[in-house]
């Protein structure tokens, strides 16, 4: 009898242990990383990106950090190709921060008009140039904290300039391509760029932040398009379980 009651009590304990695992998983899903961020899977994604885009870099043409800053401001809601066209003549006419800071606003507006939102962009470009002269001795600052004080500059622009012009990994560039692709690849389950950047900074090794941003943007432009991703051409197809995959 004693042996039977021991067996019974052991059998009763089992469901208690079985319940604890899903509870733990639920906590991880709620506050932790999404399932797709297993380090081995992330490493495989990074290897595939290296394989496909070993030389990915910023596609905005520039000769120095200041030009890259201005071109990045101009690239909001505009293609890099269009910005590069405008930049060709723009930097000849306005060669340094002083030239932009003391420009005639209505003239500068016309010079950058093809990039769209030209009034706002003129304010940002002139404001950033003035601040660079007055607060930073004519040089684009090298920290995120300082660069964010420039008018018209948010984290995306800060990351582009610090990463590409100075090689400083201050975060991950989160543009429209990175938002879409990091969700498709299940590296984040957020839509807010700030949260996405935090998620990516958690799972991507810091030494890869700069290159990863370029590679994801290149992949978004060339293969993983918003409407019809060319999954048949994608070397990450086996790693990807996006709902809108086309194969
Ligand atoms: S398989 Fe398709 S959806 Fe997934 S990353 Fe590649 S192109 Fe994008």
PDB file of C-alpha atoms and ligand atoms in Angstrom:
ATOM      1  CA  UNK A   1       0.000   0.000   0.000  1.00  0.00           C
ATOM      2  CA  UNK A   2       2.802   2.306   0.941  1.00  0.00           C
ATOM      3  CA  UNK A   3       4.515   1.670  -2.438  1.00  0.00           C
ATOM      4  CA  UNK A   4       1.279   2.433  -4.317  1.00  0.00           C
ATOM      5  CA  UNK A   5       0.760   5.755  -2.578  1.00  0.00           C
ATOM      6  CA  UNK A   6       4.385   6.700  -3.369  1.00  0.00           C
ATOM      7  CA  UNK A   7       3.723   5.995  -7.084  1.00  0.00           C
ATOM      8  CA  UNK A   8       0.528   8.025  -6.979  1.00  0.00           C
ATOM      9  CA  UNK A   9       2.221  11.059  -5.459  1.00  0.00           C
ATOM     10  CA  UNK A  10       5.049  10.839  -8.032  1.00  0.00           C
ATOM     11  CA  UNK A  11       2.466  10.723 -10.854  1.00  0.00           C
ATOM     12  CA  UNK A  12       0.755  13.790  -9.420  1.00  0.00           C
ATOM     13  CA  UNK A  13       3.974  15.816  -9.456  1.00  0.00           C
ATOM     14  CA  UNK A  14       4.580  15.345 -13.214  1.00  0.00           C
ATOM     15  CA  UNK A  15       1.973  17.820 -14.547  1.00  0.00           C
ATOM     16  CA  UNK A  16       3.411  20.489 -12.229  1.00  0.00           C
ATOM     17  CA  UNK A  17       6.842  20.156 -13.883  1.00  0.00           C
ATOM     18  CA  UNK A  18       5.277  20.050 -17.358  1.00  0.00           C
ATOM     19  CA  UNK A  19       3.505  23.359 -16.733  1.00  0.00           C
ATOM     20  CA  UNK A  20       6.662  25.233 -15.773  1.00  0.00           C
ATOM     21  CA  UNK A  21       8.272  25.042 -19.269  1.00  0.00           C
ATOM     22  CA  UNK A  22       5.554  26.813 -21.280  1.00  0.00           C
ATOM     23  CA  UNK A  23       5.377  29.451 -18.549  1.00  0.00           C
ATOM     24  CA  UNK A  24       9.104  30.085 -18.960  1.00  0.00           C
ATOM     25  CA  UNK A  25       8.786  30.252 -22.762  1.00  0.00           C
ATOM     26  CA  UNK A  26       5.887  32.666 -22.483  1.00  0.00           C
ATOM     27  CA  UNK A  27       8.023  34.959 -20.347  1.00  0.00           C
ATOM     28  CA  UNK A  28      10.837  34.786 -22.897  1.00  0.00           C
ATOM     29  CA  UNK A  29       8.487  35.601 -25.769  1.00  0.00           C
ATOM     30  CA  UNK A  30       6.963  38.531 -23.924  1.00  0.00           C
ATOM     31  CA  UNK A  31      10.027  40.280 -22.592  1.00  0.00           C
ATOM     32  CA  UNK A  32      12.890  38.527 -24.367  1.00  0.00           C
ATOM     33  CA  UNK A  33      14.180  38.070 -27.873  1.00  0.00           C
ATOM     34  CA  UNK A  34      12.091  36.735 -30.749  1.00  0.00           C
ATOM     35  CA  UNK A  35      12.635  33.113 -31.722  1.00  0.00           C
ATOM     36  CA  UNK A  36      14.625  34.046 -34.806  1.00  0.00           C
ATOM     37  CA  UNK A  37      17.490  35.494 -32.789  1.00  0.00           C
ATOM     38  CA  UNK A  38      19.120  32.240 -31.827  1.00  0.00           C
ATOM     39  CA  UNK A  39      22.858  33.070 -32.036  1.00  0.00           C
ATOM     40  CA  UNK A  40      23.527  30.262 -34.534  1.00  0.00           C
ATOM     41  CA  UNK A  41      20.753  31.507 -36.810  1.00  0.00           C
ATOM     42  CA  UNK A  42      21.960  35.107 -36.543  1.00  0.00           C
ATOM     43  CA  UNK A  43      25.519  33.987 -37.361  1.00  0.00           C
ATOM     44  CA  UNK A  44      24.188  32.120 -40.414  1.00  0.00           C
ATOM     45  CA  UNK A  45      22.327  35.239 -41.599  1.00  0.00           C
ATOM     46  CA  UNK A  46      25.455  37.368 -41.161  1.00  0.00           C
ATOM     47  CA  UNK A  47      27.532  34.822 -43.098  1.00  0.00           C
ATOM     48  CA  UNK A  48      25.019  34.865 -45.954  1.00  0.00           C
ATOM     49  CA  UNK A  49      25.041  38.662 -46.040  1.00  0.00           C
ATOM     50  CA  UNK A  50      28.857  38.653 -46.134  1.00  0.00           C
ATOM     51  CA  UNK A  51      28.739  36.149 -48.958  1.00  0.00           C
ATOM     52  CA  UNK A  52      26.244  38.182 -51.011  1.00  0.00           C
ATOM     53  CA  UNK A  53      27.475  41.703 -50.214  1.00  0.00           C
ATOM     54  CA  UNK A  54      31.129  41.642 -49.149  1.00  0.00           C
ATOM     55  CA  UNK A  55      31.647  45.235 -50.316  1.00  0.00           C
ATOM     56  CA  UNK A  56      28.361  46.833 -49.254  1.00  0.00           C
ATOM     57  CA  UNK A  57      28.759  50.464 -48.374  1.00  0.00           C
ATOM     58  CA  UNK A  58      26.811  53.698 -48.211  1.00  0.00           C
ATOM     59  CA  UNK A  59      25.519  54.639 -51.660  1.00  0.00           C
ATOM     60  CA  UNK A  60      25.486  58.375 -51.008  1.00  0.00           C
ATOM     61  CA  UNK A  61      28.536  59.852 -52.732  1.00  0.00           C
ATOM     62  CA  UNK A  62      30.596  62.080 -50.459  1.00  0.00           C
ATOM     63  CA  UNK A  63      34.124  63.283 -49.910  1.00  0.00           C
ATOM     64  CA  UNK A  64      33.963  63.962 -46.188  1.00  0.00           C
ATOM     65  CA  UNK A  65      31.776  63.631 -43.097  1.00  0.00           C
ATOM     66  CA  UNK A  66      30.114  66.988 -43.661  1.00  0.00           C
ATOM     67  CA  UNK A  67      29.001  66.163 -47.209  1.00  0.00           C
ATOM     68  CA  UNK A  68      27.697  62.804 -45.993  1.00  0.00           C
ATOM     69  CA  UNK A  69      25.732  64.543 -43.253  1.00  0.00           C
ATOM     70  CA  UNK A  70      24.121  66.956 -45.722  1.00  0.00           C
ATOM     71  CA  UNK A  71      23.388  64.198 -48.250  1.00  0.00           C
ATOM     72  CA  UNK A  72      21.823  62.038 -45.537  1.00  0.00           C
ATOM     73  CA  UNK A  73      19.556  64.901 -44.488  1.00  0.00           C
ATOM     74  CA  UNK A  74      18.593  65.356 -48.155  1.00  0.00           C
ATOM     75  CA  UNK A  75      17.938  61.621 -48.575  1.00  0.00           C
ATOM     76  CA  UNK A  76      14.824  61.659 -46.357  1.00  0.00           C
ATOM     77  CA  UNK A  77      11.888  60.560 -48.545  1.00  0.00           C
ATOM     78  CA  UNK A  78      14.184  60.622 -51.577  1.00  0.00           C
ATOM     79  CA  UNK A  79      16.350  58.122 -53.470  1.00  0.00           C
ATOM     80  CA  UNK A  80      20.125  58.067 -53.111  1.00  0.00           C
ATOM     81  CA  UNK A  81      20.387  58.356 -56.917  1.00  0.00           C
ATOM     82  CA  UNK A  82      18.482  61.651 -56.882  1.00  0.00           C
ATOM     83  CA  UNK A  83      20.498  62.986 -53.950  1.00  0.00           C
ATOM     84  CA  UNK A  84      23.748  62.084 -55.728  1.00  0.00           C
ATOM     85  CA  UNK A  85      22.592  63.982 -58.827  1.00  0.00           C
ATOM     86  CA  UNK A  86      21.840  67.083 -56.757  1.00  0.00           C
ATOM     87  CA  UNK A  87      25.046  66.683 -54.737  1.00  0.00           C
ATOM     88  CA  UNK A  88      27.237  66.823 -57.824  1.00  0.00           C
ATOM     89  CA  UNK A  89      26.629  70.534 -58.295  1.00  0.00           C
ATOM     90  CA  UNK A  90      25.602  71.353 -54.723  1.00  0.00           C
ATOM     91  CA  UNK A  91      29.004  70.771 -53.120  1.00  0.00           C
ATOM     92  CA  UNK A  92      30.759  72.772 -55.811  1.00  0.00           C
ATOM     93  CA  UNK A  93      28.535  75.746 -55.031  1.00  0.00           C
ATOM     94  CA  UNK A  94      28.572  75.177 -51.242  1.00  0.00           C
ATOM     95  CA  UNK A  95      31.958  73.627 -50.423  1.00  0.00           C
ATOM     96  CA  UNK A  96      31.868  73.842 -46.605  1.00  0.00           C
ATOM     97  CA  UNK A  97      29.643  74.453 -43.546  1.00  0.00           C
ATOM     98  CA  UNK A  98      30.179  78.205 -43.798  1.00  0.00           C
ATOM     99  CA  UNK A  99      28.829  78.322 -47.352  1.00  0.00           C
ATOM    100  CA  UNK A 100      25.642  76.501 -46.283  1.00  0.00           C
ATOM    101  CA  UNK A 101      25.254  78.460 -43.032  1.00  0.00           C
ATOM    102  CA  UNK A 102      25.344  81.816 -44.841  1.00  0.00           C
ATOM    103  CA  UNK A 103      23.429  80.719 -47.952  1.00  0.00           C
ATOM    104  CA  UNK A 104      20.389  82.627 -49.162  1.00  0.00           C
ATOM    105  CA  UNK A 105      17.551  80.337 -48.027  1.00  0.00           C
ATOM    106  CA  UNK A 106      15.379  80.861 -51.118  1.00  0.00           C
ATOM    107  CA  UNK A 107      18.341  80.061 -53.387  1.00  0.00           C
ATOM    108  CA  UNK A 108      19.326  76.949 -51.433  1.00  0.00           C
ATOM    109  CA  UNK A 109      15.696  75.819 -51.513  1.00  0.00           C
ATOM    110  CA  UNK A 110      15.813  75.846 -55.301  1.00  0.00           C
ATOM    111  CA  UNK A 111      19.185  74.087 -55.367  1.00  0.00           C
ATOM    112  CA  UNK A 112      17.874  71.145 -53.331  1.00  0.00           C
ATOM    113  CA  UNK A 113      14.296  71.236 -54.604  1.00  0.00           C
ATOM    114  CA  UNK A 114      14.563  67.936 -56.588  1.00  0.00           C
ATOM    115  CA  UNK A 115      15.062  66.028 -53.309  1.00  0.00           C
ATOM    116  CA  UNK A 116      11.596  67.037 -52.035  1.00  0.00           C
ATOM    117  CA  UNK A 117      10.536  68.669 -48.746  1.00  0.00           C
ATOM    118  CA  UNK A 118      13.021  71.363 -49.738  1.00  0.00           C
ATOM    119  CA  UNK A 119      11.869  74.033 -47.267  1.00  0.00           C
ATOM    120  CA  UNK A 120      12.267  71.796 -44.234  1.00  0.00           C
ATOM    121  CA  UNK A 121      15.507  70.389 -45.594  1.00  0.00           C
ATOM    122  CA  UNK A 122      16.889  73.893 -46.183  1.00  0.00           C
ATOM    123  CA  UNK A 123      16.150  74.745 -42.544  1.00  0.00           C
ATOM    124  CA  UNK A 124      17.853  71.554 -41.358  1.00  0.00           C
ATOM    125  CA  UNK A 125      20.900  71.922 -43.622  1.00  0.00           C
ATOM    126  CA  UNK A 126      21.440  75.581 -42.673  1.00  0.00           C
ATOM    127  CA  UNK A 127      20.748  74.932 -38.983  1.00  0.00           C
ATOM    128  CA  UNK A 128      23.127  71.944 -38.847  1.00  0.00           C
ATOM    129  CA  UNK A 129      25.847  73.896 -40.680  1.00  0.00           C
ATOM    130  CA  UNK A 130      25.495  76.856 -38.300  1.00  0.00           C
ATOM    131  CA  UNK A 131      25.672  74.579 -35.244  1.00  0.00           C
ATOM    132  CA  UNK A 132      28.742  72.799 -36.648  1.00  0.00           C
ATOM    133  CA  UNK A 133      30.508  76.157 -36.979  1.00  0.00           C
ATOM    134  CA  UNK A 134      29.352  77.653 -33.685  1.00  0.00           C
ATOM    135  CA  UNK A 135      29.496  74.615 -31.414  1.00  0.00           C
ATOM    136  CA  UNK A 136      31.918  72.169 -33.007  1.00  0.00           C
ATOM    137  CA  UNK A 137      34.653  74.255 -34.608  1.00  0.00           C
ATOM    138  CA  UNK A 138      33.528  73.523 -38.168  1.00  0.00           C
ATOM    139  CA  UNK A 139      33.802  69.715 -37.800  1.00  0.00           C
ATOM    140  CA  UNK A 140      30.977  67.198 -37.711  1.00  0.00           C
ATOM    141  CA  UNK A 141      31.044  65.858 -34.118  1.00  0.00           C
ATOM    142  CA  UNK A 142      32.092  62.275 -33.474  1.00  0.00           C
ATOM    143  CA  UNK A 143      29.639  61.182 -30.793  1.00  0.00           C
ATOM    144  CA  UNK A 144      25.975  60.300 -31.075  1.00  0.00           C
ATOM    145  CA  UNK A 145      25.149  62.578 -28.165  1.00  0.00           C
ATOM    146  CA  UNK A 146      26.673  65.597 -29.918  1.00  0.00           C
ATOM    147  CA  UNK A 147      25.505  64.813 -33.438  1.00  0.00           C
ATOM    148  CA  UNK A 148      21.910  64.517 -32.185  1.00  0.00           C
ATOM    149  CA  UNK A 149      22.050  68.181 -31.119  1.00  0.00           C
ATOM    150  CA  UNK A 150      22.251  69.243 -34.785  1.00  0.00           C
ATOM    151  CA  UNK A 151      18.931  70.407 -36.282  1.00  0.00           C
ATOM    152  CA  UNK A 152      17.330  67.798 -38.540  1.00  0.00           C
ATOM    153  CA  UNK A 153      19.552  64.988 -37.270  1.00  0.00           C
ATOM    154  CA  UNK A 154      18.044  61.889 -35.653  1.00  0.00           C
ATOM    155  CA  UNK A 155      19.638  58.531 -34.823  1.00  0.00           C
ATOM    156  CA  UNK A 156      19.425  57.200 -38.378  1.00  0.00           C
ATOM    157  CA  UNK A 157      21.450  60.101 -39.774  1.00  0.00           C
ATOM    158  CA  UNK A 158      23.792  59.959 -36.782  1.00  0.00           C
ATOM    159  CA  UNK A 159      24.489  56.268 -37.374  1.00  0.00           C
ATOM    160  CA  UNK A 160      25.058  56.780 -41.113  1.00  0.00           C
ATOM    161  CA  UNK A 161      27.588  59.575 -40.561  1.00  0.00           C
ATOM    162  CA  UNK A 162      29.391  58.125 -37.539  1.00  0.00           C
ATOM    163  CA  UNK A 163      29.555  54.642 -39.085  1.00  0.00           C
ATOM    164  CA  UNK A 164      30.423  55.461 -42.675  1.00  0.00           C
ATOM    165  CA  UNK A 165      32.508  58.632 -42.356  1.00  0.00           C
ATOM    166  CA  UNK A 166      34.269  57.898 -39.054  1.00  0.00           C
ATOM    167  CA  UNK A 167      34.002  54.099 -38.690  1.00  0.00           C
ATOM    168  CA  UNK A 168      32.392  54.560 -35.262  1.00  0.00           C
ATOM    169  CA  UNK A 169      29.820  51.873 -34.389  1.00  0.00           C
ATOM    170  CA  UNK A 170      27.306  53.849 -32.387  1.00  0.00           C
ATOM    171  CA  UNK A 171      24.262  51.802 -33.376  1.00  0.00           C
ATOM    172  CA  UNK A 172      22.518  50.253 -36.356  1.00  0.00           C
ATOM    173  CA  UNK A 173      21.077  52.355 -39.183  1.00  0.00           C
ATOM    174  CA  UNK A 174      17.331  51.691 -39.224  1.00  0.00           C
ATOM    175  CA  UNK A 175      15.753  52.894 -42.462  1.00  0.00           C
ATOM    176  CA  UNK A 176      12.720  51.588 -44.322  1.00  0.00           C
ATOM    177  CA  UNK A 177      14.667  48.578 -45.668  1.00  0.00           C
ATOM    178  CA  UNK A 178      16.065  47.627 -42.275  1.00  0.00           C
ATOM    179  CA  UNK A 179      12.600  47.909 -40.703  1.00  0.00           C
ATOM    180  CA  UNK A 180      11.133  45.565 -43.325  1.00  0.00           C
ATOM    181  CA  UNK A 181      13.975  43.063 -43.531  1.00  0.00           C
ATOM    182  CA  UNK A 182      14.697  42.732 -39.826  1.00  0.00           C
ATOM    183  CA  UNK A 183      11.027  41.861 -39.344  1.00  0.00           C
ATOM    184  CA  UNK A 184      10.961  39.423 -42.272  1.00  0.00           C
ATOM    185  CA  UNK A 185      14.072  37.745 -40.907  1.00  0.00           C
ATOM    186  CA  UNK A 186      12.508  37.658 -37.414  1.00  0.00           C
ATOM    187  CA  UNK A 187      15.369  39.570 -35.832  1.00  0.00           C
ATOM    188  CA  UNK A 188      12.793  41.872 -34.249  1.00  0.00           C
ATOM    189  CA  UNK A 189       9.050  41.970 -33.783  1.00  0.00           C
ATOM    190  CA  UNK A 190       8.866  45.724 -33.411  1.00  0.00           C
ATOM    191  CA  UNK A 191       7.865  48.395 -35.914  1.00  0.00           C
ATOM    192  CA  UNK A 192       9.242  51.398 -34.054  1.00  0.00           C
ATOM    193  CA  UNK A 193      12.737  52.252 -35.413  1.00  0.00           C
ATOM    194  CA  UNK A 194      14.144  53.001 -31.943  1.00  0.00           C
ATOM    195  CA  UNK A 195      12.993  49.635 -30.589  1.00  0.00           C
ATOM    196  CA  UNK A 196      14.198  47.839 -33.716  1.00  0.00           C
ATOM    197  CA  UNK A 197      17.631  49.402 -33.317  1.00  0.00           C
ATOM    198  CA  UNK A 198      17.772  48.268 -29.681  1.00  0.00           C
ATOM    199  CA  UNK A 199      16.736  44.742 -30.695  1.00  0.00           C
ATOM    200  CA  UNK A 200      19.380  44.591 -33.435  1.00  0.00           C
ATOM    201  CA  UNK A 201      22.080  45.956 -31.129  1.00  0.00           C
ATOM    202  CA  UNK A 202      21.272  43.077 -28.750  1.00  0.00           C
ATOM    203  CA  UNK A 203      21.653  40.320 -31.333  1.00  0.00           C
ATOM    204  CA  UNK A 204      24.223  41.608 -33.854  1.00  0.00           C
ATOM    205  CA  UNK A 205      27.847  41.711 -32.642  1.00  0.00           C
ATOM    206  CA  UNK A 206      29.030  45.325 -32.311  1.00  0.00           C
ATOM    207  CA  UNK A 207      31.866  44.860 -34.796  1.00  0.00           C
ATOM    208  CA  UNK A 208      29.233  44.017 -37.440  1.00  0.00           C
ATOM    209  CA  UNK A 209      26.814  46.903 -36.801  1.00  0.00           C
ATOM    210  CA  UNK A 210      28.131  49.187 -39.559  1.00  0.00           C
ATOM    211  CA  UNK A 211      28.494  46.532 -42.262  1.00  0.00           C
ATOM    212  CA  UNK A 212      25.244  44.787 -41.301  1.00  0.00           C
ATOM    213  CA  UNK A 213      23.321  48.047 -41.853  1.00  0.00           C
ATOM    214  CA  UNK A 214      24.807  48.496 -45.333  1.00  0.00           C
ATOM    215  CA  UNK A 215      24.249  44.856 -46.265  1.00  0.00           C
ATOM    216  CA  UNK A 216      20.622  44.809 -45.164  1.00  0.00           C
ATOM    217  CA  UNK A 217      19.931  48.031 -47.087  1.00  0.00           C
ATOM    218  CA  UNK A 218      21.610  46.584 -50.191  1.00  0.00           C
ATOM    219  CA  UNK A 219      19.579  43.379 -49.884  1.00  0.00           C
ATOM    220  CA  UNK A 220      16.381  45.406 -49.508  1.00  0.00           C
ATOM    221  CA  UNK A 221      17.174  47.424 -52.619  1.00  0.00           C
ATOM    222  CA  UNK A 222      18.306  44.535 -54.806  1.00  0.00           C
ATOM    223  CA  UNK A 223      16.400  41.412 -53.724  1.00  0.00           C
ATOM    224  CA  UNK A 224      14.069  41.687 -50.729  1.00  0.00           C
ATOM    225  CA  UNK A 225      11.774  44.330 -52.213  1.00  0.00           C
ATOM    226  CA  UNK A 226       8.769  45.602 -50.281  1.00  0.00           C
ATOM    227  CA  UNK A 227       6.120  44.351 -52.687  1.00  0.00           C
ATOM    228  CA  UNK A 228       7.547  41.322 -54.451  1.00  0.00           C
ATOM    229  CA  UNK A 229      10.688  40.047 -52.766  1.00  0.00           C
ATOM    230  CA  UNK A 230      12.822  38.036 -55.198  1.00  0.00           C
ATOM    231  CA  UNK A 231      13.064  35.092 -52.822  1.00  0.00           C
ATOM    232  CA  UNK A 232      14.149  32.747 -55.586  1.00  0.00           C
ATOM    233  CA  UNK A 233      17.345  34.806 -55.882  1.00  0.00           C
ATOM    234  CA  UNK A 234      17.860  35.158 -52.121  1.00  0.00           C
ATOM    235  CA  UNK A 235      20.711  33.232 -50.507  1.00  0.00           C
ATOM    236  CA  UNK A 236      18.941  33.434 -47.134  1.00  0.00           C
ATOM    237  CA  UNK A 237      15.809  31.714 -48.397  1.00  0.00           C
ATOM    238  CA  UNK A 238      16.370  28.612 -46.273  1.00  0.00           C
ATOM    239  CA  UNK A 239      16.783  30.703 -43.150  1.00  0.00           C
ATOM    240  CA  UNK A 240      13.752  32.879 -43.831  1.00  0.00           C
ATOM    241  CA  UNK A 241      10.204  32.024 -42.830  1.00  0.00           C
ATOM    242  CA  UNK A 242       8.602  35.406 -43.604  1.00  0.00           C
ATOM    243  CA  UNK A 243       4.864  35.252 -44.220  1.00  0.00           C
ATOM    244  CA  UNK A 244       5.218  37.139 -47.511  1.00  0.00           C
ATOM    245  CA  UNK A 245       7.971  34.976 -48.994  1.00  0.00           C
ATOM    246  CA  UNK A 246       7.361  34.358 -52.694  1.00  0.00           C
ATOM    247  CA  UNK A 247       8.726  30.779 -52.844  1.00  0.00           C
TER     248      UNK A 247
HETATM  249  S1  LIG B   1      13.595  34.767 -48.606  1.00  0.00           S
HETATM  250 FE1  LIG B   1      12.462  36.454 -49.552  1.00  0.00          FE
HETATM  251  S2  LIG B   1      11.463  37.523 -47.858  1.00  0.00           S
HETATM  252 FE2  LIG B   1      13.098  36.239 -46.993  1.00  0.00          FE
HETATM  253  S3  LIG B   1      14.898  37.589 -46.866  1.00  0.00           S
HETATM  254 FE3  LIG B   1      15.019  36.490 -48.815  1.00  0.00          FE
HETATM  255  S4  LIG B   1      14.023  37.853 -50.312  1.00  0.00           S
HETATM  256 FE4  LIG B   1      13.429  38.555 -48.269  1.00  0.00          FE
END
